[in-house]
C-alpha positions as a printed NumPy array, in Angstrom:
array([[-17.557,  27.95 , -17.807],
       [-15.783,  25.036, -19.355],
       [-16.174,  22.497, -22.118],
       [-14.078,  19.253, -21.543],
       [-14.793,  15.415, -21.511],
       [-16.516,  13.598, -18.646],
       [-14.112,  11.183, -18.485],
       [-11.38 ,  13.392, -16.834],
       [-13.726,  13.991, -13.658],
       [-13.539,  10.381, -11.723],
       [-17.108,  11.016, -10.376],
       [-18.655,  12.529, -13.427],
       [-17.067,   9.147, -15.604],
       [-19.679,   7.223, -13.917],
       [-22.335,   9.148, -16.017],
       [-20.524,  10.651, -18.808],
       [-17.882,   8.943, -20.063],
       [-15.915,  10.885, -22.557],
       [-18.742,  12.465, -24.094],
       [-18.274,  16.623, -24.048],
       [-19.828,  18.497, -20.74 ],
       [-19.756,  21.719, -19.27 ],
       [-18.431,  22.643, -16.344],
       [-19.269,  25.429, -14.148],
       [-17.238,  26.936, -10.993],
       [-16.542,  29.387,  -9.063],
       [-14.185,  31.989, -11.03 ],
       [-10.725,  33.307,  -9.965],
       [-10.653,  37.106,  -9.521],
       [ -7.936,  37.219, -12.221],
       [ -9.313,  35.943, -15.18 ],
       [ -8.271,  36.103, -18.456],
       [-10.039,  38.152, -20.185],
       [-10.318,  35.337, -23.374],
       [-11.77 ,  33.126, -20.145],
       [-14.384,  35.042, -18.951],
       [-17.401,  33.897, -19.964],
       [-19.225,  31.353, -22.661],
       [-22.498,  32.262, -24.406],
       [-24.935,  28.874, -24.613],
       [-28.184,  28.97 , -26.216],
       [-28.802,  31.978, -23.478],
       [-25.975,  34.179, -21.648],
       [-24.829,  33.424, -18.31 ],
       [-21.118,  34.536, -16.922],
       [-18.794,  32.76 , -14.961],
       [-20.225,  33.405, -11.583],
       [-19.498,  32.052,  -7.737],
       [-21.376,  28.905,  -7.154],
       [-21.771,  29.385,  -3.252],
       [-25.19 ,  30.29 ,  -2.599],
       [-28.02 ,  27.557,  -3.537],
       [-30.265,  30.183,  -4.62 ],
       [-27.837,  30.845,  -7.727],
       [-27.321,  27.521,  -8.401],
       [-31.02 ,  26.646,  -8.642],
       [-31.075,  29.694, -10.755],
       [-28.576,  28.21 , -13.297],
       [-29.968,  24.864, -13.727],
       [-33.585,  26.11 , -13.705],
       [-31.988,  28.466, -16.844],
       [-30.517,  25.24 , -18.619],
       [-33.778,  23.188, -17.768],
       [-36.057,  26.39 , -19.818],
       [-33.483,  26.699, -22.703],
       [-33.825,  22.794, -23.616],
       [-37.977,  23.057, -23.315],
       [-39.72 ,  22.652, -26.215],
       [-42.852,  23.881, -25.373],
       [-40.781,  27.503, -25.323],
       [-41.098,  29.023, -28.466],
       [-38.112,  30.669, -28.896],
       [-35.694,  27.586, -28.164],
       [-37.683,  25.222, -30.825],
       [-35.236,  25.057, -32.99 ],
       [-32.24 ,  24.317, -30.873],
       [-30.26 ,  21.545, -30.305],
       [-29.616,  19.365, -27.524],
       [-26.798,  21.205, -24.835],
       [-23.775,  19.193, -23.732],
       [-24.964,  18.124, -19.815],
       [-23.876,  21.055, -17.165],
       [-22.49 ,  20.13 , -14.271],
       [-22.219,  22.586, -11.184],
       [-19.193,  22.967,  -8.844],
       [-21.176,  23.195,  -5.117],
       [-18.792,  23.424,  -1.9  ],
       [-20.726,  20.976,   0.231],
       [-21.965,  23.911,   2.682],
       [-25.74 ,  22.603,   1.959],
       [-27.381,  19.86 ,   4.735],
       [-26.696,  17.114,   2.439],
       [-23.266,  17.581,   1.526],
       [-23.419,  18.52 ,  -2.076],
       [-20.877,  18.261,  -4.457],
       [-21.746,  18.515,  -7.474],
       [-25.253,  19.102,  -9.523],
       [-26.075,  18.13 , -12.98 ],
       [-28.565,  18.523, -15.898],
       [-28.796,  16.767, -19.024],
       [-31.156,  16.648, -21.793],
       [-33.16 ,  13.569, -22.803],
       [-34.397,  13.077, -26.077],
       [-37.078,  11.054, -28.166],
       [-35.747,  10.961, -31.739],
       [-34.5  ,  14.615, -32.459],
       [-36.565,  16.264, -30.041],
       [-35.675,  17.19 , -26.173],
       [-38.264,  15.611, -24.291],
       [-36.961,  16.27 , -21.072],
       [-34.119,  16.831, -18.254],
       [-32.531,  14.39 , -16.172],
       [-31.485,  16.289, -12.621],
       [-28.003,  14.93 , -10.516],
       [-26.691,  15.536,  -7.336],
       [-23.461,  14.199,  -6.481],
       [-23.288,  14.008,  -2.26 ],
       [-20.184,  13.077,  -0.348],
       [-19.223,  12.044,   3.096],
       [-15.3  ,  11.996,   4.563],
       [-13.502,   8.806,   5.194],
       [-14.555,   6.382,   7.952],
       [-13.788,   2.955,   9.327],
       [-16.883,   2.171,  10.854],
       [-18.811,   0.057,   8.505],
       [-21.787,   0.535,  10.223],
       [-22.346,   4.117,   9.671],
       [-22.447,   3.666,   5.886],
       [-25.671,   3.694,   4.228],
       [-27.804,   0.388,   3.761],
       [-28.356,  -1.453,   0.138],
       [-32.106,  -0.931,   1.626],
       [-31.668,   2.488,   2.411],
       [-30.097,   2.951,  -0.663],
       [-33.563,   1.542,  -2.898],
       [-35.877,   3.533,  -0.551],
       [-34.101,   6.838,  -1.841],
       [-34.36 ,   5.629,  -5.628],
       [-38.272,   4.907,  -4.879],
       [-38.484,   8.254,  -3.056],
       [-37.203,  10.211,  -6.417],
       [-38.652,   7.917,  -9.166],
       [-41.657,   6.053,  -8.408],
       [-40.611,   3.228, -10.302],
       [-42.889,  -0.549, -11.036],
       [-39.311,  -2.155, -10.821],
       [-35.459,  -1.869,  -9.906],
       [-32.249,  -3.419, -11.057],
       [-29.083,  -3.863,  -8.956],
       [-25.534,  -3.71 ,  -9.678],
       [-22.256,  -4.2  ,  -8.165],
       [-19.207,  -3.445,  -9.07 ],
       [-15.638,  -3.453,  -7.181],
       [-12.011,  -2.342,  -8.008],
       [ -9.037,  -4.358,  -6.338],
       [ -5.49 ,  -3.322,  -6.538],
       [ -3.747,  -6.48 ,  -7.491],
       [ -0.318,  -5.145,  -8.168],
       [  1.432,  -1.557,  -7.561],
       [  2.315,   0.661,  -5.292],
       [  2.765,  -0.874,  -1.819],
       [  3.51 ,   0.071,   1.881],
       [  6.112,  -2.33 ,   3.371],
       [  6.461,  -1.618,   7.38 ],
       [  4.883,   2.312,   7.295],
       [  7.449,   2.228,   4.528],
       [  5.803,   3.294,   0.804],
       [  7.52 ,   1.814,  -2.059],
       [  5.995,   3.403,  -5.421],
       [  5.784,   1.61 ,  -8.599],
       [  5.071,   3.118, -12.091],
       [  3.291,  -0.3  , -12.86 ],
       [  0.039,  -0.938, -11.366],
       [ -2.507,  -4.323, -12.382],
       [ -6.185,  -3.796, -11.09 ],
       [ -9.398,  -5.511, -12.01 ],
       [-12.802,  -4.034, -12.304],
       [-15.49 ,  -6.314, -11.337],
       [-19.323,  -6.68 , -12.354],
       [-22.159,  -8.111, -11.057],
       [-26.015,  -8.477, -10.545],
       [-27.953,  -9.719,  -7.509],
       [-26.082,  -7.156,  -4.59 ],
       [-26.981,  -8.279,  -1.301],
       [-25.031,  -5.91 ,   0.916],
       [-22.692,  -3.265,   0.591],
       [-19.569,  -3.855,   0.502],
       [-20.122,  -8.057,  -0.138],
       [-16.993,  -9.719,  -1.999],
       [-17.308,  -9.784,  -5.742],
       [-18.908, -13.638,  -6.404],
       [-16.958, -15.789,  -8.652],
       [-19.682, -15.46 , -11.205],
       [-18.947, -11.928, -11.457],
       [-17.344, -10.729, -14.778],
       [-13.469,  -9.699, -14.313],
       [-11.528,  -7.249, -16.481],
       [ -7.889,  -6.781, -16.176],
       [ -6.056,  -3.527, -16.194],
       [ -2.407,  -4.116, -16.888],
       [ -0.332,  -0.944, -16.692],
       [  3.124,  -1.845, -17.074],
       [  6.479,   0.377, -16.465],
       [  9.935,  -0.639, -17.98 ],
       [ 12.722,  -0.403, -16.071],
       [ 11.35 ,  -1.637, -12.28 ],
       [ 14.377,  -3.807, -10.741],
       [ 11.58 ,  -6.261,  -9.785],
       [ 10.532,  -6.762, -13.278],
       [ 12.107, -10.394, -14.288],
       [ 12.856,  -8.028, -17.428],
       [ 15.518,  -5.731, -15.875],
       [ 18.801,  -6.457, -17.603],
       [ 16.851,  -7.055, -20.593],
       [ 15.508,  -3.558, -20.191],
       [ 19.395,  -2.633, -19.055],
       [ 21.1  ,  -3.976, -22.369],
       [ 17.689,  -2.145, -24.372],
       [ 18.809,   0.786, -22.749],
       [ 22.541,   0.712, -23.891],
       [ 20.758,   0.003, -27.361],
       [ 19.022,   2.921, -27.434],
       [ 21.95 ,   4.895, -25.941],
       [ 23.309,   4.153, -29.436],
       [ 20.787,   4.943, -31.54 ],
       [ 19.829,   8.399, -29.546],
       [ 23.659,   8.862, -30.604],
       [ 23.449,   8.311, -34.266],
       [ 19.975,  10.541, -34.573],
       [ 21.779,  13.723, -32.603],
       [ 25.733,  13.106, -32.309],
       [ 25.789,  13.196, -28.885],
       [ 26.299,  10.243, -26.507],
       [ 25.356,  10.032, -22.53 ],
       [ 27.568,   6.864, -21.944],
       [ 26.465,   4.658, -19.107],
       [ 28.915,   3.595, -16.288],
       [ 30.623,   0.428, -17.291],
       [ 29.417,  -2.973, -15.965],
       [ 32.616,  -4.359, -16.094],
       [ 36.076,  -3.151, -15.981],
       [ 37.42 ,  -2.527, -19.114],
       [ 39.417,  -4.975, -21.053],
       [ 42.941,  -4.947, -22.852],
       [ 41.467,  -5.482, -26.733],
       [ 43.456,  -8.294, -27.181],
       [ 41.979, -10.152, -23.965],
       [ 38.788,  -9.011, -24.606],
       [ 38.753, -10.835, -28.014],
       [ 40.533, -13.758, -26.57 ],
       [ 37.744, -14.61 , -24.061],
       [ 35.062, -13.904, -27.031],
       [ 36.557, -16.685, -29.086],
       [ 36.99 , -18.743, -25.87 ],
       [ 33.356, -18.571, -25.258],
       [ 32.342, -18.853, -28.649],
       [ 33.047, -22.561, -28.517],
       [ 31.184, -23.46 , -25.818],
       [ 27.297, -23.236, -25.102],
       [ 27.525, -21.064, -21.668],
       [ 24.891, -18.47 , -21.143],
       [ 26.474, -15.157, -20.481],
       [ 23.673, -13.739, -17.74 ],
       [ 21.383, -15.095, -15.655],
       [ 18.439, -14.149, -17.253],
       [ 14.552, -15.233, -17.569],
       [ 15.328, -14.835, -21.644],
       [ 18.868, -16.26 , -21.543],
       [ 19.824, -18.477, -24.78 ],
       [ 23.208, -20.836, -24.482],
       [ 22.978, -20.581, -28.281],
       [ 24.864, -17.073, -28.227],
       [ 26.891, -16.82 , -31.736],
       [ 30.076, -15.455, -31.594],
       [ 28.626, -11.624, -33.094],
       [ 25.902, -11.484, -29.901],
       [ 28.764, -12.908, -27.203],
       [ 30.836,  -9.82 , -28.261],
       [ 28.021,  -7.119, -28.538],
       [ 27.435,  -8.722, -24.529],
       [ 30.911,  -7.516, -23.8  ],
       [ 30.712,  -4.468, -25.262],
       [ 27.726,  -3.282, -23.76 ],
       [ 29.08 ,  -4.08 , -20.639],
       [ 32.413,  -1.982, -20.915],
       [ 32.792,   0.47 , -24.08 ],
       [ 32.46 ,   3.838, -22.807],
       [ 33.255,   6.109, -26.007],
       [ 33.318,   5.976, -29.867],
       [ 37.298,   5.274, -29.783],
       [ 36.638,   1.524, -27.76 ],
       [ 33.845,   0.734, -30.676],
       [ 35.913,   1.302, -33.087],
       [ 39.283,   0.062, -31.494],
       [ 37.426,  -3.154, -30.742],
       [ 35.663,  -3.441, -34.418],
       [ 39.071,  -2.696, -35.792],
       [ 40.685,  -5.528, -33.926],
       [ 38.143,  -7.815, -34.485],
       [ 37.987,  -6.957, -38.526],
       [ 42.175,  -7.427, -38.631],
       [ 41.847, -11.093, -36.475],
       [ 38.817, -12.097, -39.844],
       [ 41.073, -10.616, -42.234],
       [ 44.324, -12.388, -41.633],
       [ 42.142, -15.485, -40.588],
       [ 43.044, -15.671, -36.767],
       [ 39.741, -16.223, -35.57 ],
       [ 36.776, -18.239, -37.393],
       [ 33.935, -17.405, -35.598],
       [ 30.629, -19.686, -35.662],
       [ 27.3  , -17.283, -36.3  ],
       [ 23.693, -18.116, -36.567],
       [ 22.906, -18.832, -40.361],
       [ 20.028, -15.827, -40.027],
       [ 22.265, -12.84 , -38.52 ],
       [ 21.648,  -9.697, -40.12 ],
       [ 24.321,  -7.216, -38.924],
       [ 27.196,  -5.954, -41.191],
       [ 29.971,  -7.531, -38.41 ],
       [ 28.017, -11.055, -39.7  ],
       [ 28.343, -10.354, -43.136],
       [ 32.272, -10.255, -42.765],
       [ 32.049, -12.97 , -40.782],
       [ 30.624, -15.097, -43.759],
       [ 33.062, -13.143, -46.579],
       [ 35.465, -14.624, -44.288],
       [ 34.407, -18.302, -44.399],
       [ 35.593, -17.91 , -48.497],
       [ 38.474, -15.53 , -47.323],
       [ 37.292, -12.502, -48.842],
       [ 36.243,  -9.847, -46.781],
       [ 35.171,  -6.305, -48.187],
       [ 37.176,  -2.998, -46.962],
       [ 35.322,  -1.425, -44.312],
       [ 36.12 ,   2.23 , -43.052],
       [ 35.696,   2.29 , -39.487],
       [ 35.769,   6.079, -38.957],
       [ 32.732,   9.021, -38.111],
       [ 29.588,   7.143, -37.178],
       [ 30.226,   3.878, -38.968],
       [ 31.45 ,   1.656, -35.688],
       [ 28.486,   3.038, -33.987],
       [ 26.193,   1.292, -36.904],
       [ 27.785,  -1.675, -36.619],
       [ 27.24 ,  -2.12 , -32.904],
       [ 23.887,  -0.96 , -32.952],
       [ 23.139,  -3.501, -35.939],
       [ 24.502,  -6.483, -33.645],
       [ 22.682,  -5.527, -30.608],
       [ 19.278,  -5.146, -32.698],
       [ 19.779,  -8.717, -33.869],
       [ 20.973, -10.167, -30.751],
       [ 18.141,  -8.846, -28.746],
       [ 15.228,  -9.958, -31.542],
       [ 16.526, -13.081, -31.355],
       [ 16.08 , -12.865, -27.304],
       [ 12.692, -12.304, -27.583],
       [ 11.497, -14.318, -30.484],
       [ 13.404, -17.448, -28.609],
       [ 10.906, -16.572, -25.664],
       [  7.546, -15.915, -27.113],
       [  8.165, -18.924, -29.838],
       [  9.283, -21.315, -27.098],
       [  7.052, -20.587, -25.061],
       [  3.81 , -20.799, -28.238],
       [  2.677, -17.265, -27.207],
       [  2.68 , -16.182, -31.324],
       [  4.345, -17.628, -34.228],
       [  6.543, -15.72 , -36.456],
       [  4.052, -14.322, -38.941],
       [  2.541, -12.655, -36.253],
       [  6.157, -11.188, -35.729],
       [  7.124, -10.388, -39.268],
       [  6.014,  -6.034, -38.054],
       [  8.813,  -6.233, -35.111],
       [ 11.531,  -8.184, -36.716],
       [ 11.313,  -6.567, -39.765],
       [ 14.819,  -4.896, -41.173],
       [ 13.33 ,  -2.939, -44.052],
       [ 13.181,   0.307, -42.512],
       [ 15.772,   2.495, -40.863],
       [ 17.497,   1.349, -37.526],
       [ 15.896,   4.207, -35.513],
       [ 12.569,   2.605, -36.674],
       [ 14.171,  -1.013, -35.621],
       [ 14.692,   0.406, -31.999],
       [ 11.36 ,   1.869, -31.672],
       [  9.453,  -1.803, -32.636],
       [ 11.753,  -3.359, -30.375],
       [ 10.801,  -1.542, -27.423],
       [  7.732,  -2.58 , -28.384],
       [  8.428,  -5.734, -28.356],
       [ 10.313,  -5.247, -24.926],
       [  7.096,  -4.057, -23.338],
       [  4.836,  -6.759, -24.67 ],
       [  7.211,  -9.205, -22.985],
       [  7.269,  -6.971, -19.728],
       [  4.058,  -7.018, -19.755],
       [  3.143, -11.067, -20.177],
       [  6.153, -11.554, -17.7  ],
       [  4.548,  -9.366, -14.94 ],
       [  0.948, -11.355, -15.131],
       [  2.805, -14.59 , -15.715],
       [  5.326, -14.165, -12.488],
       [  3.12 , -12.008, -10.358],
       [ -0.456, -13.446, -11.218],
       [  0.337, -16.547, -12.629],
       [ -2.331, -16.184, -15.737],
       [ -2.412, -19.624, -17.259],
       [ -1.382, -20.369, -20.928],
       [ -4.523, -18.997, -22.622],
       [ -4.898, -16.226, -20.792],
       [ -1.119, -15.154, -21.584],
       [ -1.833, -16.043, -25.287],
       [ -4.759, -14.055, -25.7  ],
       [ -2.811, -10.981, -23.676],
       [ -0.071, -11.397, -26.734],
       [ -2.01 , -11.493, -29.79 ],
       [ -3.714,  -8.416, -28.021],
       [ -0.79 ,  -6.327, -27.244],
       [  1.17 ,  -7.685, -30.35 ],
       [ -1.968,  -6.014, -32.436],
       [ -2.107,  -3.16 , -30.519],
       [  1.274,  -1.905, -31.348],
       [  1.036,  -2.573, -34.878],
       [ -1.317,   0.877, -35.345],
       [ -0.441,   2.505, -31.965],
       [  3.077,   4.412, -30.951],
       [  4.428,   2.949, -27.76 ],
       [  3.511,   4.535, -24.399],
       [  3.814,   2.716, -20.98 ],
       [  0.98 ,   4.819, -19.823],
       [ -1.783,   3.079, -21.938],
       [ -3.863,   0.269, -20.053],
       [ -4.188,  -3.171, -21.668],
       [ -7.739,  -5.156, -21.235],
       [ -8.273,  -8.398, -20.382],
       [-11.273, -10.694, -19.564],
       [-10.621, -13.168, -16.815],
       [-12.002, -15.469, -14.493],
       [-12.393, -14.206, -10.959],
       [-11.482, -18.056,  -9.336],
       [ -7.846, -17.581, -12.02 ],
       [ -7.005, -14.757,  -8.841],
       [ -9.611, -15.287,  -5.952],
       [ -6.949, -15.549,  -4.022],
       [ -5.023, -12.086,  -4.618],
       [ -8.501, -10.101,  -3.627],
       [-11.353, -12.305,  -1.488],
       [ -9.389, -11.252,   1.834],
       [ -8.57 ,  -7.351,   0.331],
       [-10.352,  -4.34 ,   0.141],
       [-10.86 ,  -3.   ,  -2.807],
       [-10.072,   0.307,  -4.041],
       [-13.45 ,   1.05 ,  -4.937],
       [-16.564,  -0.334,  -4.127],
       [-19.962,   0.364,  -5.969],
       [-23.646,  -0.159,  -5.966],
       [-26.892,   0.819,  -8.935],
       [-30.126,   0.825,  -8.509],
       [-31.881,   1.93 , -11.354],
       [-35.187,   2.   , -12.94 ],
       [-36.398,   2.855, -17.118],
       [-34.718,   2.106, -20.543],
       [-32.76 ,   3.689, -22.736],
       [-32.388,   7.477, -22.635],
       [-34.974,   7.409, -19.72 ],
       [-33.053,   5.423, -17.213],
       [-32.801,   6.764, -13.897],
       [-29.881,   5.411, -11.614],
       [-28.962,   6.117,  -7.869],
       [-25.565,   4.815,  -7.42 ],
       [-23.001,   4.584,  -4.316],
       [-18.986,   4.563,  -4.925],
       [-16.833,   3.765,  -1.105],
       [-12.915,   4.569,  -2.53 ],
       [ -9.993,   4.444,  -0.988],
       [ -9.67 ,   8.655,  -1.936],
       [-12.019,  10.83 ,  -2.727],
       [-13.747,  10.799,  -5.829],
       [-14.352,  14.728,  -5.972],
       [-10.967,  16.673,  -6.223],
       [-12.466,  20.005,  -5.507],
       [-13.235,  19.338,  -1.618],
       [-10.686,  18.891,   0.975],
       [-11.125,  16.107,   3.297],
       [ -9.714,  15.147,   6.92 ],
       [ -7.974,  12.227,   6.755],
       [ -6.651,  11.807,  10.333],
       [ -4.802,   9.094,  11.166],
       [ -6.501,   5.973,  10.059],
       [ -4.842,   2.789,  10.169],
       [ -7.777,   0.374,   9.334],
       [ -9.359,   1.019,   5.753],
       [-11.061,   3.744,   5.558],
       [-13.811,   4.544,   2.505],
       [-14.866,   7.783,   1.039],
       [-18.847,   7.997,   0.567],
       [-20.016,   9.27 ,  -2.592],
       [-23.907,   9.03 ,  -3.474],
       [-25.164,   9.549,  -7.376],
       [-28.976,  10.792,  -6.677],
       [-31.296,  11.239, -10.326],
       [-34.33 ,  12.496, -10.912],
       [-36.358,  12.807, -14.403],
       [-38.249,  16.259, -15.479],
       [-40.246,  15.624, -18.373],
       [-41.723,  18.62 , -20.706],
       [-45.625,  18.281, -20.816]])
């Protein structure tokens, strides 16, 4: 017996959500002793759910212990909902079966009964259950004056992909969920009046992302930082070969008077100062802590005996800037560029150059302002702090780059997306796994999904209010929805659906 959220079963979500449930199945012969068994409101072990006998035995034992009119459970509280492992061996196919309690104020007034069929994949459309079909069995089990119907679809609009029997995977994946009223058939195409939700997953680092060398030269970044926090240093393989000092300084002050972009890049500026232009070269060729420093040194001695004057942007930060300006007025502090120190420095130019990348993007392009910026550019706290808001920052923009290339989401849907994800990572650490929301028009990308098949198709009928609804439901997926049961695949080359069938029925205590 186990206790875990609903939401980590895909065909138990549809009911429970994340709320608590138990979970019974069929036990291993090597249990742990500490795993044996769980006392309820009544003892029951962990026993093999095979034969129907037992399992009508269980729930009829969870139905009696939630009864009211039984004296000795008066008292009690509502259980968490049971749910039974079954291994399909039954006529219909069963899957699963469920009880849950249903209350009236603080009292149990009843049990709400699941069964949870399944069929294996087919391609013939015909031998899947009708929308009338489907209504007849909801009638059968609940006798109800009236009936409401719902669809709801899931379309895979950008992610993993087979190219010529060829897969190619993709950490990122954009689907949207569907919702709608009026179902005329199963399986009809979402209508654009249909409400659309977005799910925008987004993975740094894919060399289709129009962010890669931005997510290249973050990487180098936070090479240096991971070095400064532990020691130790993985360098990366150099970009380009590496330069004699004195060249390599020659073409930074050579550049630094003209307005050339040094990449190609969605986010490239042609207003690089002269501090960014060399952190550029750095990152494409330093491969220890003896070329930082060599090249820091070189470029200290050139300020100090005034053979370069470099032009920076009135707003840099970094320490390299700072001499820079003492310079200007020809009086430039003593800096010590042994241990760690060079590595500071570089990291401190790369932190500004970058911020600057990003602000010149989302400002240019009236996605936020800079108040709504002030949490990510801020240089208060620590640089290991700095690197962690700017890979924030880095994944907002991946993020508002993949709908805005791939999907093409107009201005205010883009805008919205920002403020969203820009608020999100104000309270929340960053992870690439977490799935950002957002409400859209279905006609803004009838296009991507009218002539698809979606990933999951559903239809609800259902019947009450409140804690006394009763719903029959159908899910067709693209896999199957119940992770217990092994299914034959074959080889299908025309989309093939799963069948999974959500039957409910209401006891009520007299």
């Amino acid at each position: 017996m186990l206790k875990t959220n609903g939401d980590r079963i895909p065909v138990l979500n549809m009911y429970c959500g994340n709320q608590s449930v138990f979970i019974c199945e069929k036990a291993e012969s090597n249990v742990n002793a500490s795993y044996k068994s769980i006392t309820l409101l009544f003892s029951w072990c962990i026993v093999p759910l095979i034969h129907h006998q037992l399992l009508v035995q269980l729930l009829s034992w969870y139905t009696l212990s939630q009864n009211v009119n039984v004296s000795a459970v008066e008292n009690n509280p509502a259980l968490h909902p049971l749910w039974v492992r079954c291994d399909m061996s039954d006529p219909a196919g069963t899957a699963w079966f469920g009880a849950e309690t249903v209350c009236m104020g603080n009292k149990v007034s009843g049990v709400k009964l699941h069964s949870v069929t399944c069929k294996g994949s087919t391609v013939d459309k015909k031998s899947l259950i009708t929308l009338d079909e489907l209504k007849q069995e909801h009638k059968r089990r609940c006798h109800p004056s009236s009936m409401a119907i719902k669809g709801s679809a899931r379309f895979l609009l950008l992610g993993s992909t087979v190219v010529e029997n060829t897969l190619i995977k993709s950490q990122s994946s954009v689907t949207v969920d569907f919702k709608w009223s009026h179902v005329e058939s199963i399986l009809e195409t979402p209508p654009l009046s249909s409400t659309a939700t977005l799910n925008i997953k987004v993975a740094c680092g894919e060399m289709r992302s129009p962010m890669f060398e931005m997510y290249r030269e973050l990487e180098f970044l936070q090479t240096l930082a991971d070095g400064l926090r532990t020691g130790e240093t993985e360098w990366m393989e150099p970009l380009e070969t590496v330069l004699p000092l004195y060249l390599l300084l020659k073409t930074t002050k050579l550049k630094s008077e003209k307005d050339d972009p040094i990449f190609n890049s969605l986010l490239e500026r042609g207003d690089l100062d002269f501090v960014e232009q060399l952190w550029v070269r750095m990152r494409k060729s330093v491969i220890s802590y003896q070329d930082i420093g060599d090249c820091l040194k070189l470029v200290t001695e050139a300020l100090r005996y005034g053979d370069i004057k470099p032009w920076i942007h009135r707003d840099s930060s970094s320490s390299l800037s700072k001499l820079i300006l003492q310079s200007y007025h020809k009086q430039i502090d003593h800096v010590s560029l042994t241990g760690l120190t060079p590595v500071h420095m570089l990291l401190e130019m790369g932190l500004d150059k970058m911020r600057k990348d990003y602000i010149n993007y989302l400002i240019g392009e009236e996605l936020t302002t800079l108040n709504h910026l002030c949490y990510y550019l801020s240089t208060d706290v620590d640089l290991q702090e700095q690197v962690i808001r700017l890979r924030k920052l880095h994944h907002l923009l991946e993020i508002i780059l993949t709908c805005s290339t791939f999907l093409g989401l107009p201005y205010d849907r883009l805008f919205l997306l920002t403020q969203s994800c820009l608020q999100h990572y104000k309270t929340y650490p960053y992870d690439e796994n977490h799935e950002f929301k957002l409400q859209i028009k279905p006609a803004l990308i009838s296009h991507f999904y009218q002539k698809e098949h979606p990933v999951v198709w559903g239809v609800e009928v259902s019947s009450g209010n409140g804690a006394r609804e009763v719903r029959t439901s159908l899910q067709l997926s693209d896999r199957p929805l119940v992770d217990h049961i092994i299914f034959d695949t074959g080889e299908l080359y025309d989309p093939a659906f799963f069948s999974t069938m959500v039957c409910c029925g209401l006891a009520n205590f007299a």
